[in-house]
CSV table of N, CA and C in Angstrom, one decimal:
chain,number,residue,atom,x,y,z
A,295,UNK,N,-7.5,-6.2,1.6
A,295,UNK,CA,-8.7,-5.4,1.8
A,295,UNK,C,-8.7,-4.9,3.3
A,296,UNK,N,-8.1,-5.8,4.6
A,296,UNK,CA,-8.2,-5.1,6.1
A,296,UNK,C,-7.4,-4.7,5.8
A,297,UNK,N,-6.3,-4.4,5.4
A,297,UNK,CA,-5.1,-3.3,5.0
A,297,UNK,C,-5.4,-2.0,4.8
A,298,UNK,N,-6.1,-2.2,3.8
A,298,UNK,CA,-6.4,-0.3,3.2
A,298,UNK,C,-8.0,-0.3,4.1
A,299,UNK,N,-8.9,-0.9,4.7
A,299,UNK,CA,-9.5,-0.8,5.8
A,299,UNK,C,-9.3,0.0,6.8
A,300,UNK,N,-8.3,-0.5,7.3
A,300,UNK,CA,-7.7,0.0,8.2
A,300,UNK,C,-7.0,1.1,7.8
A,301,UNK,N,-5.8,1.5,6.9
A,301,UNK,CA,-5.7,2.8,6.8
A,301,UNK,C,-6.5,4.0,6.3
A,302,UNK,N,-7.7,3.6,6.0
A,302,UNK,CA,-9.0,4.8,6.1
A,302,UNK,C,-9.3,5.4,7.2
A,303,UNK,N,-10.2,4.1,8.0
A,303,UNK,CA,-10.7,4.4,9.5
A,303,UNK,C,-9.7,5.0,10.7
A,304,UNK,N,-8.2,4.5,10.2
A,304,UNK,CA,-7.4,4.8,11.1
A,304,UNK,C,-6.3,6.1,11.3
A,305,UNK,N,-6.4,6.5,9.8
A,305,UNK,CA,-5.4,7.5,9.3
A,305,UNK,C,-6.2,8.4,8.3
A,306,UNK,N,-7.4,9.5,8.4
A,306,UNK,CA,-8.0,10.1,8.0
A,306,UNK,C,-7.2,11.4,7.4
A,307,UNK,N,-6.3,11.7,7.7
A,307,UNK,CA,-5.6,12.5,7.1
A,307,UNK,C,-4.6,12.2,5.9
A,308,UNK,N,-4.5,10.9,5.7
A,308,UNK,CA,-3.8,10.6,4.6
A,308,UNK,C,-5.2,10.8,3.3
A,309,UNK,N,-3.5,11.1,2.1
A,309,UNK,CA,-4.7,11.6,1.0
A,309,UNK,C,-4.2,10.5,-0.5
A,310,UNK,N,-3.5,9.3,-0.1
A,310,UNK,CA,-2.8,8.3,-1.2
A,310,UNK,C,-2.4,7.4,-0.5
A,311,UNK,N,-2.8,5.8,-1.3
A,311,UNK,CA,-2.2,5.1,-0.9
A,311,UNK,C,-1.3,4.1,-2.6
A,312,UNK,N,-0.6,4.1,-1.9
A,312,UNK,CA,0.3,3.4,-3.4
A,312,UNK,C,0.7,2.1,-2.9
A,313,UNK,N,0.0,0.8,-3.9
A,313,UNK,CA,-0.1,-0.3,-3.5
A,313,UNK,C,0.9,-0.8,-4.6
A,314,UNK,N,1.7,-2.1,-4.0
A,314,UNK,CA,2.5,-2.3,-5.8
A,314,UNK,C,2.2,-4.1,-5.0
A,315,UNK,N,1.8,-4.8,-6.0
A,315,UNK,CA,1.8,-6.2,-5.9
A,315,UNK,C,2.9,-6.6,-6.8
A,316,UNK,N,3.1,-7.8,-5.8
A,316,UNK,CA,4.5,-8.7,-6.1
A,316,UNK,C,4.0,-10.1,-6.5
A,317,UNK,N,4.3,-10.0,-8.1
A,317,UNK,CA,3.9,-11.4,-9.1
A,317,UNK,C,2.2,-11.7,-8.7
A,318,UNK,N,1.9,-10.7,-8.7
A,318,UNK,CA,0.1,-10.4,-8.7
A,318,UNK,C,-0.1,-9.8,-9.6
A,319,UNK,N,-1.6,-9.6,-10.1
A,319,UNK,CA,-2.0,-8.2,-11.3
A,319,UNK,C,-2.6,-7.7,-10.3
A,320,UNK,N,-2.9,-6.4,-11.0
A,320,UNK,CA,-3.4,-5.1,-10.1
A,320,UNK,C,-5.5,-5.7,-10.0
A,321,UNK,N,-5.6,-5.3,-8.8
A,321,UNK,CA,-6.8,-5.4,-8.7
A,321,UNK,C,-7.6,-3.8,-9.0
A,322,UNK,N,-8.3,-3.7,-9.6
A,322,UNK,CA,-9.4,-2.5,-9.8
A,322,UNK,C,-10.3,-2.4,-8.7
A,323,UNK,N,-10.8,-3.6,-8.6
A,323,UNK,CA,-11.8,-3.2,-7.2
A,323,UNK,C,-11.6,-2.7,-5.9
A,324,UNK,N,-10.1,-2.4,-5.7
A,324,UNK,CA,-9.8,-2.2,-4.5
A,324,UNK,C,-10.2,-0.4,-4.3
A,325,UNK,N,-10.3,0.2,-5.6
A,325,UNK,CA,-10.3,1.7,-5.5
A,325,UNK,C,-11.5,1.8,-4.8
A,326,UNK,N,-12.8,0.7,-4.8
A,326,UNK,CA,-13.9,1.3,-4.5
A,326,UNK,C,-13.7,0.9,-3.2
A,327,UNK,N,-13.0,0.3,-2.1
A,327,UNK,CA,-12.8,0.4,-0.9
A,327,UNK,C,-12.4,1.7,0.1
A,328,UNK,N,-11.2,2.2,-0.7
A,328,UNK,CA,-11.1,3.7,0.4
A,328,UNK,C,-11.3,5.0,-0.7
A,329,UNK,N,-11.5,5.6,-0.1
A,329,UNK,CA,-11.6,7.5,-0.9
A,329,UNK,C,-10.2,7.9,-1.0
A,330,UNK,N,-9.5,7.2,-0.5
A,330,UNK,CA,-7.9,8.3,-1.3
A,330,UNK,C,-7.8,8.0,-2.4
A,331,UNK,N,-6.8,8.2,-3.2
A,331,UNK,CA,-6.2,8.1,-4.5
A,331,UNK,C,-5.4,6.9,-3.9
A,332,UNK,N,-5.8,5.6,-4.9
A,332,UNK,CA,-4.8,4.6,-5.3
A,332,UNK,C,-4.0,4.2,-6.4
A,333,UNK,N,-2.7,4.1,-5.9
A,333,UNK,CA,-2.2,4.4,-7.5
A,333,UNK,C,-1.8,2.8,-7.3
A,334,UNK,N,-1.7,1.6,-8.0
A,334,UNK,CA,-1.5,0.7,-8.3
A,334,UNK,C,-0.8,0.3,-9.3
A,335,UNK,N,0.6,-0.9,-9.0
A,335,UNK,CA,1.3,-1.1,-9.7
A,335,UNK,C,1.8,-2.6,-9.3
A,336,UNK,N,2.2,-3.3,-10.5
A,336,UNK,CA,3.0,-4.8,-10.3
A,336,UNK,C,4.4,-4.9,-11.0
A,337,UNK,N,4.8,-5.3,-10.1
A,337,UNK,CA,6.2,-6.1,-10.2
A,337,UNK,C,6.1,-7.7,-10.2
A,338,UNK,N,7.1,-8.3,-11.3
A,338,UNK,CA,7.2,-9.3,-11.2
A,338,UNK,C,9.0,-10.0,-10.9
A,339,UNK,N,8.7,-11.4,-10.0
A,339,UNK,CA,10.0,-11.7,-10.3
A,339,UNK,C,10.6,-13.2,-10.5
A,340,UNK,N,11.4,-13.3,-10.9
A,340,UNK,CA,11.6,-14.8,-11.3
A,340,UNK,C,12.1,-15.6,-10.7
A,341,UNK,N,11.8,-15.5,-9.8
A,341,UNK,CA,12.5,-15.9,-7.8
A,341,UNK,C,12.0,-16.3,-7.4
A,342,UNK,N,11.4,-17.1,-6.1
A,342,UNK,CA,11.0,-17.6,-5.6
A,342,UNK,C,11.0,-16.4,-4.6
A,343,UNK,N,12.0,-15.9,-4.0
A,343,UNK,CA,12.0,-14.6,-3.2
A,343,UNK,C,11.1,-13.2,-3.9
A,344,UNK,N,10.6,-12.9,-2.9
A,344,UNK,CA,9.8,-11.6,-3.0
A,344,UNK,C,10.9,-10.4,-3.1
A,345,UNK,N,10.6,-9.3,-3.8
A,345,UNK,CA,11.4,-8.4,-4.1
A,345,UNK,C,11.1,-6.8,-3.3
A,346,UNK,N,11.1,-7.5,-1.9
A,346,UNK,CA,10.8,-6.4,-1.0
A,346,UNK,C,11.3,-5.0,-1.2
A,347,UNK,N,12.4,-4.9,-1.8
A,347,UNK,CA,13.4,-3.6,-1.8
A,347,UNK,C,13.1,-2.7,-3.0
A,348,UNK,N,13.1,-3.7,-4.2
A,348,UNK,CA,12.2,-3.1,-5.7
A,348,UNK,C,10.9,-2.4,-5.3
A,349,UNK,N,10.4,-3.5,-4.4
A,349,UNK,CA,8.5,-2.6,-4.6
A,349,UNK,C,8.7,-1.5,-3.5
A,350,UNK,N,9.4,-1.4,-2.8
A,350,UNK,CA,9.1,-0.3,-1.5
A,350,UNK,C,9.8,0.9,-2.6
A,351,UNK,N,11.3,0.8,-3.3
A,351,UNK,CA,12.0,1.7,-4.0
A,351,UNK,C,10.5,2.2,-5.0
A,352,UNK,N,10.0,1.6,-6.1
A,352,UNK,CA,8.8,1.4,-6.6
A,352,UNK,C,8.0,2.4,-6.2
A,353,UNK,N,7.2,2.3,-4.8
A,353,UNK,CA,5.8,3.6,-4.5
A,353,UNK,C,7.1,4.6,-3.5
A,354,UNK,N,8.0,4.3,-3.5
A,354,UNK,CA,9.1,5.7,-2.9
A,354,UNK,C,8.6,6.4,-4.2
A,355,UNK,N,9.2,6.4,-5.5
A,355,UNK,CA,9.2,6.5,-6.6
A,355,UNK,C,7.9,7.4,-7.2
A,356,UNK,N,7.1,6.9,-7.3
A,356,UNK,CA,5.5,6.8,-7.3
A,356,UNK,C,5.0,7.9,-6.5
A,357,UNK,N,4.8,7.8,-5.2
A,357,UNK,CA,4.4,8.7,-4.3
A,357,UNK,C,4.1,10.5,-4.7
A,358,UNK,N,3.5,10.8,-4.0
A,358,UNK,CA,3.7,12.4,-4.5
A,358,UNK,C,3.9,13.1,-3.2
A,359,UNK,N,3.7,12.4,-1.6
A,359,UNK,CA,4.2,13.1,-0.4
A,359,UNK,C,5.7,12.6,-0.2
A,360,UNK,N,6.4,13.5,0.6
A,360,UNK,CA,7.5,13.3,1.4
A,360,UNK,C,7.7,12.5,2.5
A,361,UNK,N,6.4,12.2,2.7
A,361,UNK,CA,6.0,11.1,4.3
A,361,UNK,C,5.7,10.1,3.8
A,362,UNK,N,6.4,9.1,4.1
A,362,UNK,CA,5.7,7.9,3.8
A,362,UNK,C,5.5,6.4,5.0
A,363,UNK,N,4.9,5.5,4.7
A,363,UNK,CA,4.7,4.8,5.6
A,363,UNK,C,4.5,3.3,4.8
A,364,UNK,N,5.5,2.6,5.0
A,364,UNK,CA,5.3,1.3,4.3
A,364,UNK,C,5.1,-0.1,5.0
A,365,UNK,N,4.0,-0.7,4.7
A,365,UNK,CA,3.5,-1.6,5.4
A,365,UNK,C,3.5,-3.3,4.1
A,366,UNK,N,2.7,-4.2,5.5
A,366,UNK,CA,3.2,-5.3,4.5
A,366,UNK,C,1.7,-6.1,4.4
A,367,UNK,N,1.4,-6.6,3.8
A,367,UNK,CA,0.2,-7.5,3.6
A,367,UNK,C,-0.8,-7.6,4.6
A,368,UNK,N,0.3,-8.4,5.5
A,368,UNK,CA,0.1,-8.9,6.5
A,368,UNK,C,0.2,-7.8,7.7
A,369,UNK,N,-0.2,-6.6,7.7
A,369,UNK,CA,-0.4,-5.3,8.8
A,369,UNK,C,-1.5,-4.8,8.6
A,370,UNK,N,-1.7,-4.8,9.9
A,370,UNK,CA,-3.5,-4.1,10.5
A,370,UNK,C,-2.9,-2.8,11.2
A,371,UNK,N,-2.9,-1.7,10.2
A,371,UNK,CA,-2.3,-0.6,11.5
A,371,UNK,C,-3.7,0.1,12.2
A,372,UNK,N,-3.0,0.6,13.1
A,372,UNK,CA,-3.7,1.1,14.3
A,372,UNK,C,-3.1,3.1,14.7
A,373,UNK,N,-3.9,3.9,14.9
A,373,UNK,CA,-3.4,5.4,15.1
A,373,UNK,C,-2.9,5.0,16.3
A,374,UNK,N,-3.0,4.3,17.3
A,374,UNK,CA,-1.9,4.3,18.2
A,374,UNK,C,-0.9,3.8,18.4
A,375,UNK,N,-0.3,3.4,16.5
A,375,UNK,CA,1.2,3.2,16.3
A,375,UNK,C,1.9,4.3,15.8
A,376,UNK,N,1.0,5.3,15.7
A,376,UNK,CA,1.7,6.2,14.8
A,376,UNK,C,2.1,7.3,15.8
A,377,UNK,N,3.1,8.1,15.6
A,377,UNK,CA,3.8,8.7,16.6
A,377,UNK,C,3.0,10.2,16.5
């Protein structure tokens, strides 16, 4: 939730965010947190390792811009990371 928080307040010009959870279901409630388009998706895997490379290939995939910006759970971005 401070994830997509934060890319609202912080990054006003973005118009999508594409979330893919790993060996999670998709949550619905999350759309009513920001006004972009969230497109939501899960991957599962039978690892104990997270399948970092699948889910980023995944919303590459997905996406409808050429720009993208991939973040991790655990990231609070800030517009004074962005170049």
């Amino acid at each position: 939730e401070n994830t997509l928080k934060s890319i609202e307040s912080n990054f006003p010009y973005f118009n999508e965010v594409v979330l893919i959870h790993m060996n999670q279901s998709i949550q619905p409630e999350l759309e009513e947190l920001i006004s972009y388009t969230l497109k939501q998706y899960s991957i599962e895997s039978s690892t104990e390792e997270l399948p970092l490379a699948k889910a980023r290939n995944l919303g590459a995939s997905v996406a409808s811009s050429d720009t993208l910006l991939f973040l991790d759970v655990d990231c609070i971005p800030m517009i004074m990371a962005w170049p």
